[in-house]
Short mmCIF file of N, CA and C in Angstrom, two decimals:
data_model
loop_
_atom_site.label_atom_id
_atom_site.label_comp_id
_atom_site.label_asym_id
_atom_site.label_seq_id
_atom_site.Cartn_x
_atom_site.Cartn_y
_atom_site.Cartn_z
N UNK A 1 -99.74 -3.10 -131.07
CA UNK A 1 -100.53 -2.74 -130.97
C UNK A 1 -100.65 -1.13 -130.21
N UNK A 2 -101.39 0.01 -129.45
CA UNK A 2 -101.92 0.86 -128.52
C UNK A 2 -103.42 0.43 -128.18
N UNK A 3 -103.32 0.43 -127.06
CA UNK A 3 -104.42 0.58 -126.95
C UNK A 3 -105.13 2.10 -125.84
N UNK A 4 -106.56 1.28 -126.71
CA UNK A 4 -107.08 3.30 -126.56
C UNK A 4 -108.88 2.62 -125.69
N UNK A 5 -108.72 3.20 -124.55
CA UNK A 5 -109.05 3.47 -123.80
C UNK A 5 -111.11 3.60 -123.86
N UNK A 6 -111.67 3.26 -124.10
CA UNK A 6 -113.77 3.79 -124.08
C UNK A 6 -114.28 4.05 -122.24
N UNK A 7 -114.76 4.78 -123.25
CA UNK A 7 -115.35 5.47 -121.61
C UNK A 7 -117.02 5.26 -121.44
N UNK A 8 -117.67 5.37 -120.03
CA UNK A 8 -118.78 4.90 -121.00
C UNK A 8 -119.54 5.70 -120.34
N UNK A 9 -120.85 6.40 -120.00
CA UNK A 9 -121.63 7.31 -119.65
C UNK A 9 -121.56 8.09 -118.20
N UNK A 10 -121.65 7.03 -116.91
CA UNK A 10 -121.29 7.43 -116.22
C UNK A 10 -119.80 7.56 -115.93
N UNK A 11 -119.12 5.85 -116.69
CA UNK A 11 -116.83 6.94 -116.50
C UNK A 11 -117.33 8.62 -116.61
N UNK A 12 -118.06 9.00 -117.55
CA UNK A 12 -117.37 10.35 -118.27
C UNK A 12 -118.49 11.86 -117.18
N UNK A 13 -119.25 10.75 -117.05
CA UNK A 13 -119.69 12.05 -115.90
C UNK A 13 -119.00 12.44 -114.62
N UNK A 14 -118.72 10.86 -114.24
CA UNK A 14 -118.01 10.61 -113.20
C UNK A 14 -116.66 11.77 -113.28
N UNK A 15 -116.01 11.57 -113.56
CA UNK A 15 -114.44 12.26 -114.78
C UNK A 15 -114.39 13.96 -114.60
N UNK A 16 -116.30 14.53 -115.20
CA UNK A 16 -115.91 15.26 -115.48
C UNK A 16 -116.83 16.38 -114.37
N UNK A 17 -117.53 15.49 -114.33
CA UNK A 17 -118.28 16.92 -113.61
C UNK A 17 -119.38 17.34 -113.95
N UNK A 18 -119.39 16.50 -115.34
CA UNK A 18 -120.88 17.37 -116.25
C UNK A 18 -122.36 17.03 -115.82
N UNK A 19 -122.63 17.31 -116.71
CA UNK A 19 -124.54 16.58 -117.06
C UNK A 19 -124.35 16.33 -118.11
N UNK A 20 -125.45 14.57 -118.19
CA UNK A 20 -125.45 14.24 -118.48
C UNK A 20 -125.56 15.18 -120.08
N UNK A 21 -126.02 15.73 -120.32
CA UNK A 21 -127.18 16.88 -121.17
C UNK A 21 -126.15 17.62 -121.36
N UNK A 22 -125.83 17.97 -120.24
CA UNK A 22 -124.32 18.71 -120.73
C UNK A 22 -123.02 18.01 -122.10
N UNK A 23 -122.95 16.99 -121.14
CA UNK A 23 -122.04 16.01 -122.32
C UNK A 23 -122.34 15.53 -123.93
N UNK A 24 -124.19 15.89 -124.49
CA UNK A 24 -124.53 15.27 -125.75
C UNK A 24 -124.75 16.79 -126.48
N UNK A 25 -124.47 17.76 -125.46
CA UNK A 25 -124.98 19.00 -125.63
C UNK A 25 -123.65 19.93 -126.32
N UNK A 26 -122.94 20.54 -125.23
CA UNK A 26 -121.52 20.69 -125.13
C UNK A 26 -121.15 20.90 -126.59
N UNK A 27 -121.26 21.71 -127.61
CA UNK A 27 -120.52 21.16 -128.84
C UNK A 27 -118.81 21.60 -128.95
N UNK A 28 -118.04 21.53 -127.50
CA UNK A 28 -116.64 21.82 -127.99
C UNK A 28 -116.27 20.65 -127.07
N UNK A 29 -117.14 19.25 -126.39
CA UNK A 29 -117.07 17.99 -126.13
C UNK A 29 -117.21 16.98 -126.64
N UNK A 30 -116.42 16.12 -126.36
CA UNK A 30 -115.91 15.46 -127.77
C UNK A 30 -116.79 14.15 -128.14
N UNK A 31 -117.33 14.49 -129.52
CA UNK A 31 -118.77 13.40 -129.40
C UNK A 31 -118.08 11.84 -129.27
N UNK A 32 -119.05 11.57 -128.96
CA UNK A 32 -119.01 10.19 -128.46
C UNK A 32 -119.65 9.18 -129.79
N UNK A 33 -118.88 7.69 -129.58
CA UNK A 33 -118.89 6.54 -131.32
C UNK A 33 -119.60 5.99 -130.42
N UNK A 34 -120.68 5.25 -131.60
CA UNK A 34 -121.56 4.48 -131.02
C UNK A 34 -120.00 2.82 -131.61
N UNK A 35 -121.06 2.21 -130.62
CA UNK A 35 -120.58 0.68 -130.17
C UNK A 35 -121.54 -0.78 -129.95
N UNK A 36 -122.28 0.26 -130.35
CA UNK A 36 -123.39 -1.12 -130.54
C UNK A 36 -124.83 0.08 -131.02
N UNK A 37 -126.13 -0.96 -130.84
CA UNK A 37 -127.39 -0.08 -131.40
C UNK A 37 -127.54 0.35 -130.62
N UNK A 38 -127.48 0.65 -129.12
CA UNK A 38 -128.48 1.71 -128.67
C UNK A 38 -126.64 1.34 -126.66
N UNK A 39 -125.49 1.78 -127.73
CA UNK A 39 -124.59 1.91 -126.22
C UNK A 39 -123.61 2.99 -127.02
N UNK A 40 -123.51 3.78 -126.28
CA UNK A 40 -122.21 4.54 -126.72
C UNK A 40 -121.30 4.86 -126.10
N UNK A 41 -119.41 5.28 -126.50
CA UNK A 41 -119.17 5.16 -125.46
C UNK A 41 -117.52 6.36 -126.59
N UNK A 42 -117.33 7.28 -124.91
CA UNK A 42 -116.20 8.11 -125.90
C UNK A 42 -115.06 7.78 -125.17
N UNK A 43 -113.82 8.13 -125.89
CA UNK A 43 -112.34 7.69 -126.18
C UNK A 43 -111.75 8.41 -125.02
N UNK A 44 -111.27 7.34 -124.82
CA UNK A 44 -110.53 8.36 -123.94
C UNK A 44 -109.90 9.32 -123.71
N UNK A 45 -108.32 9.72 -124.32
CA UNK A 45 -107.78 10.22 -124.46
C UNK A 45 -108.18 12.05 -125.60
N UNK A 46 -109.20 11.76 -125.46
CA UNK A 46 -109.85 13.31 -126.74
C UNK A 46 -111.07 12.85 -125.22
N UNK A 47 -111.24 13.02 -123.80
CA UNK A 47 -112.39 12.85 -122.78
C UNK A 47 -110.72 13.56 -122.59
N UNK A 48 -109.54 13.16 -121.67
CA UNK A 48 -108.87 14.19 -121.45
C UNK A 48 -108.29 14.50 -121.75
N UNK A 49 -107.63 14.83 -122.93
CA UNK A 49 -107.17 16.20 -123.52
C UNK A 49 -108.45 17.32 -123.57
N UNK A 50 -109.71 17.42 -122.91
CA UNK A 50 -111.32 18.61 -123.20
C UNK A 50 -110.61 19.04 -121.62
N UNK A 51 -110.08 17.83 -120.81
CA UNK A 51 -109.61 17.99 -118.92
C UNK A 51 -108.55 18.87 -119.17
N UNK A 52 -107.13 18.83 -119.65
CA UNK A 52 -106.36 19.26 -119.87
C UNK A 52 -106.81 20.57 -120.29
N UNK A 53 -107.60 20.68 -121.61
CA UNK A 53 -107.71 22.47 -122.15
C UNK A 53 -108.33 23.31 -121.14
N UNK A 54 -109.47 23.62 -120.30
CA UNK A 54 -110.52 23.39 -119.64
C UNK A 54 -109.35 23.86 -118.76
N UNK A 55 -108.32 22.89 -117.63
CA UNK A 55 -107.75 23.44 -116.83
C UNK A 55 -106.11 25.08 -117.68
N UNK A 56 -105.91 24.21 -118.38
CA UNK A 56 -105.44 24.92 -119.11
C UNK A 56 -105.55 26.22 -119.95
N UNK A 57 -107.32 26.26 -119.65
CA UNK A 57 -107.72 28.15 -119.99
C UNK A 57 -108.09 28.91 -118.19
N UNK A 58 -107.61 27.93 -117.45
CA UNK A 58 -108.26 28.70 -115.81
C UNK A 58 -106.85 29.23 -115.84
N UNK A 59 -106.19 28.51 -115.94
CA UNK A 59 -104.26 28.64 -115.24
C UNK A 59 -104.29 29.98 -116.27
N UNK A 60 -104.30 30.02 -117.79
CA UNK A 60 -104.23 31.26 -118.95
C UNK A 60 -105.07 32.42 -118.11
N UNK A 61 -106.61 32.25 -117.40
CA UNK A 61 -106.86 33.04 -117.38
C UNK A 61 -106.79 33.58 -116.18
N UNK A 62 -105.81 32.87 -115.54
CA UNK A 62 -106.06 33.51 -113.88
C UNK A 62 -104.37 34.15 -113.28
N UNK A 63 -103.85 34.50 -114.60
CA UNK A 63 -102.08 35.03 -114.38
C UNK A 63 -102.56 35.86 -114.72
N UNK A 64 -101.19 36.10 -113.87
CA UNK A 64 -101.95 37.88 -113.37
C UNK A 64 -103.37 38.45 -111.92
N UNK A 65 -103.46 37.56 -111.33
CA UNK A 65 -104.58 37.93 -110.47
C UNK A 65 -103.81 37.63 -109.92
N UNK A 66 -103.53 38.61 -108.80
CA UNK A 66 -104.02 37.83 -106.59
C UNK A 66 -104.84 36.83 -105.89
N UNK A 67 -103.36 36.53 -105.81
CA UNK A 67 -104.31 35.53 -105.01
C UNK A 67 -104.51 35.26 -104.10
#
């Protein structure tokens, strides 16, 4: 069985550098899942994929630019 890690809000903030507000309001950011009555978490592979997409976007937009 493959284990999927869940990230709490403070971990997502630390990994992404995004503010709490933008984590919840950015429509391109992965949605949290409820893990309790008052607790949410994010699926780590989804957050990691979002980070990879941001890197790819940066790299594709910088091609051809003089450094």
